[in-house]
mmCIF file of C-alpha atoms in Angstrom:
data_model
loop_
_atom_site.group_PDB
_atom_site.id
_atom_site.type_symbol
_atom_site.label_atom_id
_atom_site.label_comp_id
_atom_site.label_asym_id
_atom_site.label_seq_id
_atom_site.Cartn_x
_atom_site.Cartn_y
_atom_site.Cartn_z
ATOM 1 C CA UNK A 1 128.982 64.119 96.837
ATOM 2 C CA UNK A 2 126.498 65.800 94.608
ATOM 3 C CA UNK A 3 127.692 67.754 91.768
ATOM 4 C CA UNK A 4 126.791 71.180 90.635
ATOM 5 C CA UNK A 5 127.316 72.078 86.399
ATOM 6 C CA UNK A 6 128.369 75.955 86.182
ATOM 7 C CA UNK A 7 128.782 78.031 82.847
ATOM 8 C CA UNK A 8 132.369 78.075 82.659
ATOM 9 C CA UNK A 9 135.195 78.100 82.570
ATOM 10 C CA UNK A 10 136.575 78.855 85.881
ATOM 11 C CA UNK A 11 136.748 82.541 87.304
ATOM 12 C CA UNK A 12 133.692 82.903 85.907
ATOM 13 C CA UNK A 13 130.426 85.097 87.788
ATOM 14 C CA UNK A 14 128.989 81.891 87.426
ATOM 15 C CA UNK A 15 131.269 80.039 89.269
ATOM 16 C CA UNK A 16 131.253 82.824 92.400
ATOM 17 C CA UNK A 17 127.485 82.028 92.302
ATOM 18 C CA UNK A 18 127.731 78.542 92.045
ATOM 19 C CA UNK A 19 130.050 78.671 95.207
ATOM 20 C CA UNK A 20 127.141 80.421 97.332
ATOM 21 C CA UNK A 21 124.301 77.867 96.359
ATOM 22 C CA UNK A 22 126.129 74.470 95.717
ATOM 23 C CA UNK A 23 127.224 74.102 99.130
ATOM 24 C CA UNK A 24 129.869 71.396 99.744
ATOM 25 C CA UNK A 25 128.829 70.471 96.100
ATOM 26 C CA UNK A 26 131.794 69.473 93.724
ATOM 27 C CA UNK A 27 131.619 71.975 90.911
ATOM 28 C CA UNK A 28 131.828 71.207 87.359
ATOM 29 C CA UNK A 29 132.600 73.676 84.537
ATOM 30 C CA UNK A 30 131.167 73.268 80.945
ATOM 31 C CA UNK A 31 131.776 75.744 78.275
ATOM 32 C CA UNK A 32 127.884 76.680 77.292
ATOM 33 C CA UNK A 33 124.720 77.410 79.329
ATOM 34 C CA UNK A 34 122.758 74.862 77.249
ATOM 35 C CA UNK A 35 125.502 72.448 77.933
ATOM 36 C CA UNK A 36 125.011 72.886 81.779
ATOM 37 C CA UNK A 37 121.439 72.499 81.126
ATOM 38 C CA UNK A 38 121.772 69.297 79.455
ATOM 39 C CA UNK A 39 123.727 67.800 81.767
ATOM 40 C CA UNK A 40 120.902 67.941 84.118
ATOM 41 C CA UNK A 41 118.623 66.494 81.897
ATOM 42 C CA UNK A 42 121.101 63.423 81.180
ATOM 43 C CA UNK A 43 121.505 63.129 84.740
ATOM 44 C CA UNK A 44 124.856 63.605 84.649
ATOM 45 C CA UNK A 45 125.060 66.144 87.183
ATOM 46 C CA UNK A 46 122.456 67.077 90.263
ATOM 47 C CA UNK A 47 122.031 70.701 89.225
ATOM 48 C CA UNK A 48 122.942 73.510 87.183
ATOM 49 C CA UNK A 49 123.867 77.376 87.877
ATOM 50 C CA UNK A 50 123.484 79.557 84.961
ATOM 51 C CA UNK A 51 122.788 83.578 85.093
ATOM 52 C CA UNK A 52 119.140 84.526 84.358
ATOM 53 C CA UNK A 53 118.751 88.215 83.881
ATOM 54 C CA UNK A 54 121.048 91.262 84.745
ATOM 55 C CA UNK A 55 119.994 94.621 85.650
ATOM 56 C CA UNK A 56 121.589 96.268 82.567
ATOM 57 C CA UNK A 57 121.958 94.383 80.014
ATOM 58 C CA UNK A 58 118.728 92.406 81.139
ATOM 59 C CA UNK A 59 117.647 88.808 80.548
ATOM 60 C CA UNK A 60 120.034 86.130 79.042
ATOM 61 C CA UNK A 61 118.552 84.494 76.345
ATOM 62 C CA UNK A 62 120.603 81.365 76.394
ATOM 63 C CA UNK A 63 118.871 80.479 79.517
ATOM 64 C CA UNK A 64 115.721 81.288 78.696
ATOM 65 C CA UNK A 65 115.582 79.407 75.462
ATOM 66 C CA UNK A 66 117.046 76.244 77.441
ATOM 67 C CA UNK A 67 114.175 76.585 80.151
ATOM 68 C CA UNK A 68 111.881 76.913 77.671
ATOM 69 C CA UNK A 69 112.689 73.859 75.343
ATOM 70 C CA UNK A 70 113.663 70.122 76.068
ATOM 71 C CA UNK A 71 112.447 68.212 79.151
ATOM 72 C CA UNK A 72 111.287 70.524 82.118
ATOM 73 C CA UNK A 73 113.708 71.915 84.696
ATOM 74 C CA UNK A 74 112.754 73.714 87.801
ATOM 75 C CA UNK A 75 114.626 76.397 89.894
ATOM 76 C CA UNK A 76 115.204 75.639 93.562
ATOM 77 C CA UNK A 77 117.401 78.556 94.460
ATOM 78 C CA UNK A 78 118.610 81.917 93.257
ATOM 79 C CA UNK A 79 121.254 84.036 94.208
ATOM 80 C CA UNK A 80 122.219 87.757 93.227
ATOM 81 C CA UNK A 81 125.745 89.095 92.454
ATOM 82 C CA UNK A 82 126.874 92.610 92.051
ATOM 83 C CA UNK A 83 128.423 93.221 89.084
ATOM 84 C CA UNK A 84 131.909 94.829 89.236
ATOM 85 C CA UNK A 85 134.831 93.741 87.197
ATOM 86 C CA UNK A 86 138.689 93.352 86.696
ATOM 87 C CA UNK A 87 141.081 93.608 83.776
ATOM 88 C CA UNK A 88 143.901 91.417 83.377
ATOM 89 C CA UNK A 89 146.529 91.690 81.339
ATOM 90 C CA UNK A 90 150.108 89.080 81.367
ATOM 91 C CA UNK A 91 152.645 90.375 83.271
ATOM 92 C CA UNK A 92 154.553 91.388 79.975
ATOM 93 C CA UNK A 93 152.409 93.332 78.337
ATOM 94 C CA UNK A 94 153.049 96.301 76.573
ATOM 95 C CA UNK A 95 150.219 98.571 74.911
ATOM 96 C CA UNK A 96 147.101 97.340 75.100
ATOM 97 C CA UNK A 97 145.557 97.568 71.384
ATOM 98 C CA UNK A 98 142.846 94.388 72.491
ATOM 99 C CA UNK A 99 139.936 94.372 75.286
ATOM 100 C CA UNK A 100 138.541 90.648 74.965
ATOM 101 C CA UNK A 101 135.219 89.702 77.218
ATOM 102 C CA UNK A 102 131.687 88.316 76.516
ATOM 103 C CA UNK A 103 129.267 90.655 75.413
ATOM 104 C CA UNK A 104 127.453 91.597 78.362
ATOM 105 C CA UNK A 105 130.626 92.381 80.050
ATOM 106 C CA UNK A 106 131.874 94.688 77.725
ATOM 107 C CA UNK A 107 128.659 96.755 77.261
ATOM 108 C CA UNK A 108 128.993 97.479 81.115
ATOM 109 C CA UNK A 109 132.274 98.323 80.890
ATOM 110 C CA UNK A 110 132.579 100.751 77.842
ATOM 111 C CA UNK A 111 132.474 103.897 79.609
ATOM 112 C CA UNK A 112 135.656 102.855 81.380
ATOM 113 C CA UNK A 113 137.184 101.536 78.288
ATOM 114 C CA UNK A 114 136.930 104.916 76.679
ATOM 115 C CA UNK A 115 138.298 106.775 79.726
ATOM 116 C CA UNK A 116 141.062 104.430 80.384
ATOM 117 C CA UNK A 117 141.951 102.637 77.387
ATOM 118 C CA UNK A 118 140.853 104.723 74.508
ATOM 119 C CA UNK A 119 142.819 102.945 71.860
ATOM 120 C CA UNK A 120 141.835 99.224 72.908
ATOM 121 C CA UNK A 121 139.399 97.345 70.531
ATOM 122 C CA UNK A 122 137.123 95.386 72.319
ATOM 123 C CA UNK A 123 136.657 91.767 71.042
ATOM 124 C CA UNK A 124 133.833 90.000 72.276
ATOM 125 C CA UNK A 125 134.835 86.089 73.710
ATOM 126 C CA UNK A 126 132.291 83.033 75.094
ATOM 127 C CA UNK A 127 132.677 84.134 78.542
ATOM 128 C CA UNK A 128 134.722 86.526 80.681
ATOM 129 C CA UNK A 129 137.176 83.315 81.593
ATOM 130 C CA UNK A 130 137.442 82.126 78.409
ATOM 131 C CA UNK A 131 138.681 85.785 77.544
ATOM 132 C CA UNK A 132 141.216 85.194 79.970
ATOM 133 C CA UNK A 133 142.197 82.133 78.538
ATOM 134 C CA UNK A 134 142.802 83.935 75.401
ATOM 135 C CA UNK A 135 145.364 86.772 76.840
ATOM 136 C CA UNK A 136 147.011 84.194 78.982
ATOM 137 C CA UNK A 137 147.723 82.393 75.438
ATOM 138 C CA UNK A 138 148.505 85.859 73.980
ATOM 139 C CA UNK A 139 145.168 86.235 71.777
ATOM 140 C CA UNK A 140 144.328 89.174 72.716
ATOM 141 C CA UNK A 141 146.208 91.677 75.537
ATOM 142 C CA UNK A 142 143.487 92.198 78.160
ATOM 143 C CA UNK A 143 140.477 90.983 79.633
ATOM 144 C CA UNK A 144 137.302 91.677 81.192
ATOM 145 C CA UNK A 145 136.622 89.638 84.054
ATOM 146 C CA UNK A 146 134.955 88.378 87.126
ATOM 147 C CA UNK A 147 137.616 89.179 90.038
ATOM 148 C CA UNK A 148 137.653 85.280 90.846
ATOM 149 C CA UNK A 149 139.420 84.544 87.756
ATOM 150 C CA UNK A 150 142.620 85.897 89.356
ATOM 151 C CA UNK A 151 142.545 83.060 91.601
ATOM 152 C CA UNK A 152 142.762 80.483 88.841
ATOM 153 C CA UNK A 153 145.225 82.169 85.688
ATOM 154 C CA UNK A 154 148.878 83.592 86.079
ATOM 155 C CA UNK A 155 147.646 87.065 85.042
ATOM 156 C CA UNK A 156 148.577 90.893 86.219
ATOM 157 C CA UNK A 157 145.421 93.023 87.815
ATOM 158 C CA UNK A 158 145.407 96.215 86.021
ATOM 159 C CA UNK A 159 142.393 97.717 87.596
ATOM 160 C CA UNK A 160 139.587 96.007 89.235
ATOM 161 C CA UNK A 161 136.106 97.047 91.257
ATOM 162 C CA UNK A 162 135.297 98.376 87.056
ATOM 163 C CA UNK A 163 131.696 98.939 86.271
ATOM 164 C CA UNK A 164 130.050 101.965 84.517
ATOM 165 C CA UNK A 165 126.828 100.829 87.004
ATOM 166 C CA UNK A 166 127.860 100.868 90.185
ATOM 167 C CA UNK A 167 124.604 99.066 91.621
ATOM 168 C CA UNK A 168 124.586 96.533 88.713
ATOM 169 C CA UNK A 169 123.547 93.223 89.785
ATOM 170 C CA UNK A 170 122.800 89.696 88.085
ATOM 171 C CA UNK A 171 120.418 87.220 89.099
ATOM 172 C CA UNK A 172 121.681 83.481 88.784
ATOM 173 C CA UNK A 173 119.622 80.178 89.119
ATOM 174 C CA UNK A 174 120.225 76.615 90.702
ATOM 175 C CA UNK A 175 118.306 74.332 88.296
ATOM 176 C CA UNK A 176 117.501 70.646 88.928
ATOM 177 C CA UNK A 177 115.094 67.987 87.425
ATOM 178 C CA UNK A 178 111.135 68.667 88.604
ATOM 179 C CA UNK A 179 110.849 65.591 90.528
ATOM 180 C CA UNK A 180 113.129 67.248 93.254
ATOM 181 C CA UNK A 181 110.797 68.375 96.499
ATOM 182 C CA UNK A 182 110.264 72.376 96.140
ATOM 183 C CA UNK A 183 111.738 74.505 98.560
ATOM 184 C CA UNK A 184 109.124 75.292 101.441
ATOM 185 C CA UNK A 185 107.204 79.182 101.061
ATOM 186 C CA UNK A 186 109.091 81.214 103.245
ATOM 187 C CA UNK A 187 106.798 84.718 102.838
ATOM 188 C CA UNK A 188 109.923 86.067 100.062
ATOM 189 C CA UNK A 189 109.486 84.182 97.165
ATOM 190 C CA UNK A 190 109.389 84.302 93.381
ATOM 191 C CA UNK A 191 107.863 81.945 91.145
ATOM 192 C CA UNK A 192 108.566 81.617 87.413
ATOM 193 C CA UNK A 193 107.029 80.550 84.377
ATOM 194 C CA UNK A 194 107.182 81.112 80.340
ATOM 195 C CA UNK A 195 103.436 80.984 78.974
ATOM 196 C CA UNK A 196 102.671 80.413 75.141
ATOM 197 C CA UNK A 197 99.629 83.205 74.293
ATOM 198 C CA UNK A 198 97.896 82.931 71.061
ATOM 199 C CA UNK A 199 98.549 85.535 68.869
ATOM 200 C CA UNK A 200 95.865 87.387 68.838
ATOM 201 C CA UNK A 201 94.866 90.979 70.020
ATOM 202 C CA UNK A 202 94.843 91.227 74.018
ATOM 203 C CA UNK A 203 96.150 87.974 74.720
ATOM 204 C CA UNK A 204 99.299 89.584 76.815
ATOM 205 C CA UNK A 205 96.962 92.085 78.476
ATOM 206 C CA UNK A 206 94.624 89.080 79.490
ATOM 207 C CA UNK A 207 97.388 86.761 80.539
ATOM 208 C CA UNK A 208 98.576 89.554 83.044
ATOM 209 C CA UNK A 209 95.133 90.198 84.034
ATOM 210 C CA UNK A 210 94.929 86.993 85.652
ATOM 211 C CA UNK A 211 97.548 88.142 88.071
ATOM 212 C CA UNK A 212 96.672 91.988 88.752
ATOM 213 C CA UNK A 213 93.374 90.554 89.420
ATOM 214 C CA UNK A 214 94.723 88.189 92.341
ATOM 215 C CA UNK A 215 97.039 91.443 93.681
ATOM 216 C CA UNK A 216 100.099 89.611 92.471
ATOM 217 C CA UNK A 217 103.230 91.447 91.788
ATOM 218 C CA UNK A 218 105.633 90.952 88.793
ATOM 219 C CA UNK A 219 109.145 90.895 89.260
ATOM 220 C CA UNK A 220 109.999 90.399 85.478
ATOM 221 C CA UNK A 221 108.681 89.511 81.702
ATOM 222 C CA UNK A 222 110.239 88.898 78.950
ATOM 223 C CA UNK A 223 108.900 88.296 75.487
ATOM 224 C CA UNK A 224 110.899 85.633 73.343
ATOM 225 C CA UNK A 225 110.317 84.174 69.978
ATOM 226 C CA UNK A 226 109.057 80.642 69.487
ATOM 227 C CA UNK A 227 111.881 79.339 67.498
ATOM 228 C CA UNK A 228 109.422 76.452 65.613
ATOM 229 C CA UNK A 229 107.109 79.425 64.982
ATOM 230 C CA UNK A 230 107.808 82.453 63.259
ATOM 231 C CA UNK A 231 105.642 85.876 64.323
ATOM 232 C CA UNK A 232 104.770 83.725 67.918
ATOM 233 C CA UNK A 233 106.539 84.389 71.052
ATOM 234 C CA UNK A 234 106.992 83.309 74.333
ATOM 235 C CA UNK A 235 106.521 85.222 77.872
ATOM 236 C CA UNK A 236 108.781 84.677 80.416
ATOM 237 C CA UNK A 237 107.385 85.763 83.689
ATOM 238 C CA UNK A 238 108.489 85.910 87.447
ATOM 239 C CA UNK A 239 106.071 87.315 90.182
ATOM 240 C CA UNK A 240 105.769 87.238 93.766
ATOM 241 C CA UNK A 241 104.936 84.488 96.025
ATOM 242 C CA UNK A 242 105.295 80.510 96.095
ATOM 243 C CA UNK A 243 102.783 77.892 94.087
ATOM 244 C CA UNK A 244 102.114 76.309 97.626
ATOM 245 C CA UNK A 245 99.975 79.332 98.119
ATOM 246 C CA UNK A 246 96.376 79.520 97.509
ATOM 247 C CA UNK A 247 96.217 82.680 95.703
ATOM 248 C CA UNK A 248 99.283 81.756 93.459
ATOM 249 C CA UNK A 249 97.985 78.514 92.591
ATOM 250 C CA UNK A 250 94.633 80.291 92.074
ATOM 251 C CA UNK A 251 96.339 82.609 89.095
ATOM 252 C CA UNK A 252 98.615 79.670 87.460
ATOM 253 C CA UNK A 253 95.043 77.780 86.992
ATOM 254 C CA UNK A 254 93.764 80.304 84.915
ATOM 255 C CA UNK A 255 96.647 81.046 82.990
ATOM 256 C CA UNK A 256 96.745 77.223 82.335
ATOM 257 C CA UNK A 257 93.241 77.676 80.562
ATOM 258 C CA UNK A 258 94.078 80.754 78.715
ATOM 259 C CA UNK A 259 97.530 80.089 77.436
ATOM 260 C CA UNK A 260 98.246 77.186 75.201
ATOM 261 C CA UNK A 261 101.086 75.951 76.951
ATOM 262 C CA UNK A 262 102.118 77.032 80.517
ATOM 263 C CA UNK A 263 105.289 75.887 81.758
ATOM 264 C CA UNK A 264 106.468 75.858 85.447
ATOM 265 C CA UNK A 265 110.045 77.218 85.850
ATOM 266 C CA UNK A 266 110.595 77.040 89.817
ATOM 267 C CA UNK A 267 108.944 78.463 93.183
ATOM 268 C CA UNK A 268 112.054 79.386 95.535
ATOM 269 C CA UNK A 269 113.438 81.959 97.625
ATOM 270 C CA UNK A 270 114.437 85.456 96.832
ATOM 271 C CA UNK A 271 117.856 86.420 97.207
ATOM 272 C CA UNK A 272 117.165 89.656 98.183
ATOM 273 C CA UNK A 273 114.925 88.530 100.871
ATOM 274 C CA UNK A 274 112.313 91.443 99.648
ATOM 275 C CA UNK A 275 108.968 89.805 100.731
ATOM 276 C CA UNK A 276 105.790 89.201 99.016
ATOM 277 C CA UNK A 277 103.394 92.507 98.088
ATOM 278 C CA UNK A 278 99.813 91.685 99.568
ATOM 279 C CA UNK A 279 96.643 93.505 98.411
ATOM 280 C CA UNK A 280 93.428 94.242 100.535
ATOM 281 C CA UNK A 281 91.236 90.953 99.738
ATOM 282 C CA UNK A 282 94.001 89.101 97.811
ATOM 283 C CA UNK A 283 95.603 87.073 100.790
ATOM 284 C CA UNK A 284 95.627 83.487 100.726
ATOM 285 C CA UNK A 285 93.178 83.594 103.868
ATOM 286 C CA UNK A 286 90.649 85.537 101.688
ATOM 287 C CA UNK A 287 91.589 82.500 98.658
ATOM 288 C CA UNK A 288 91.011 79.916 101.242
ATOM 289 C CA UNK A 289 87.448 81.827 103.059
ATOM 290 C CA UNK A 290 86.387 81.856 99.607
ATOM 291 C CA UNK A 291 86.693 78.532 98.290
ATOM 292 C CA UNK A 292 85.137 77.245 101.432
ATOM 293 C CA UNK A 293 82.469 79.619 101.370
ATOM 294 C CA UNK A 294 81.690 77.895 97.541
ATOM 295 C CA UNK A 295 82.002 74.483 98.814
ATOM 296 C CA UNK A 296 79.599 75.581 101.010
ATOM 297 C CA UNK A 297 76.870 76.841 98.864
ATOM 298 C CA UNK A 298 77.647 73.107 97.081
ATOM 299 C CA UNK A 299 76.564 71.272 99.614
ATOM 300 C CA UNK A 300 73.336 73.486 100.861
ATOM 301 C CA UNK A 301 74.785 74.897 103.706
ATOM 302 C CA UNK A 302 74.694 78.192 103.479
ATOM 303 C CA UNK A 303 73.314 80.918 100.866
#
């Protein structure tokens, strides 16, 4: 059986996505996303599910530093979770005076907290389970937490379905080592990379040139520092469509020339299923027609 590392612990986000992509997968908590990541990387596990970006708080550094550093990985999968919360609390509690939850949790909370628990002081923990943890060993006297992590600790729901953005999603990736097969292009797919520019005037605006120019669509960037280099950063960029294609194979080329490192982060399918945005002359028929029409005028055959 394989087995799938998740940033834990249990009752975890993580762990609800890890359940959708790992299959009949045995999964195996560890207590930091660069842990998870290294455990790929020693081989010690087949794969890794760690969140990627959410849609308020936005991307999660931890992962894209890890991505970015150390031996390659490569997404296969992604899947996307709405965002909605519960607070626990033990059975016995009396006034809550403590909110404990990681970060990201309780900035999309903190409307609620105000409304409901005015007086709490929110205390910010490793994860949302490991919060949990804490008021089940009477740290703190209430958590905020995925709803799964009332399947795994003895704890009272005060309130759940909490979230000051209703629609608030996060995006979570299966990782594994590159010399796995990629998934096949299915028409709705997203491929990612994190591209070292020099630092120098323009060099963002040409790096995205290279892909407005070839009609293809970003999903995300992100700018991060180079942690070696101070004043350089790194871009972090998804966009439509799969490296099998012509046209997206086309654009990572000439990124590879003008960027002084280009690192390939995973072609998979979107979660969302939302397919691939394709410009008048930018289709991988026009990539192909082209190419061949050059090979031509190579060999003499045509003008």
């Amino acid at each position: 059986m394989s087995k799938i590392a998740y940033f834990g612990p249990e009752g975890t986000f993580t762990e609800q996505a890890a359940r959708l992509l790992a299959g009949d997968a045995e999964l195996i908590p560890v207590e930091t996303i660069p842990l998870a990541l290294s455990a790929v990387r020693k081989g010690e596990v087949d794969a890794a599910c760690v969140p990627v970006e959410n849609s308020v708080e936005g991307a999660v550094p931890a992962t894209l530093d890890g991505l970015a550093e150390q031996e390659p990985l490569v997404a296969s999968a992604e899947a996307l979770l709405p965002v909605r919360f519960s607070v626990l609390t033990r059975p016995d509690a009396g006034e809550i005076q403590t909110v404990a939850s990681h970060p990201h949790a309780l900035a999309q909370v903190r409307l609620w907290l105000e409304a409901n628990l005015p007086g709490a002081r929110p205390v910010a923990a490793s994860s949302t389970a490991a919060a949990a943890v804490a008021v089940l060993a009477g740290e703190f006297d209430a958590a905020v937490t995925a709803p799964v992590a009332a399947e795994h600790y003895p704890l009272r729901v005060m309130a759940t379905e909490v979230a000051d953005v209703q629609d608030a999603r996060t995006r979570f990736l299966l990782v594994r080592q590159p010399q796995h097969p990629l998934p096949e292009p299915t028409g709705a797919d997203r491929t990612s990379i994190v591209a070292a520019a020099a630092n120098r005037t323009g060099a963002l605006a040409e790096l995205l040139s290279e892909l407005a120019s070839r009609g293809i669509n970003l999903t995300r960037l992100d700018a991060r520092p180079a942690r070696s280099n101070f004043g350089e950063y790194r871009f972090f960029i998804d966009f439509e469509g799969h490296i099998a294609e012509p046209r997206i194979g086309d654009a990572l080329a000439a990124l590879r020339r003008r960027c002084r490192n280009v690192r390939f982060l995973g072609s998979h399918p979107r979660a969302d299923g939302v397919r691939s945005t394709i410009e008048p002359s930018a289709g991988n028929d026009d990539f192909v027609e082209a190419t061949d029409w050059v090979a031509a005028v190579r060999a003499g055959k045509t003008a």
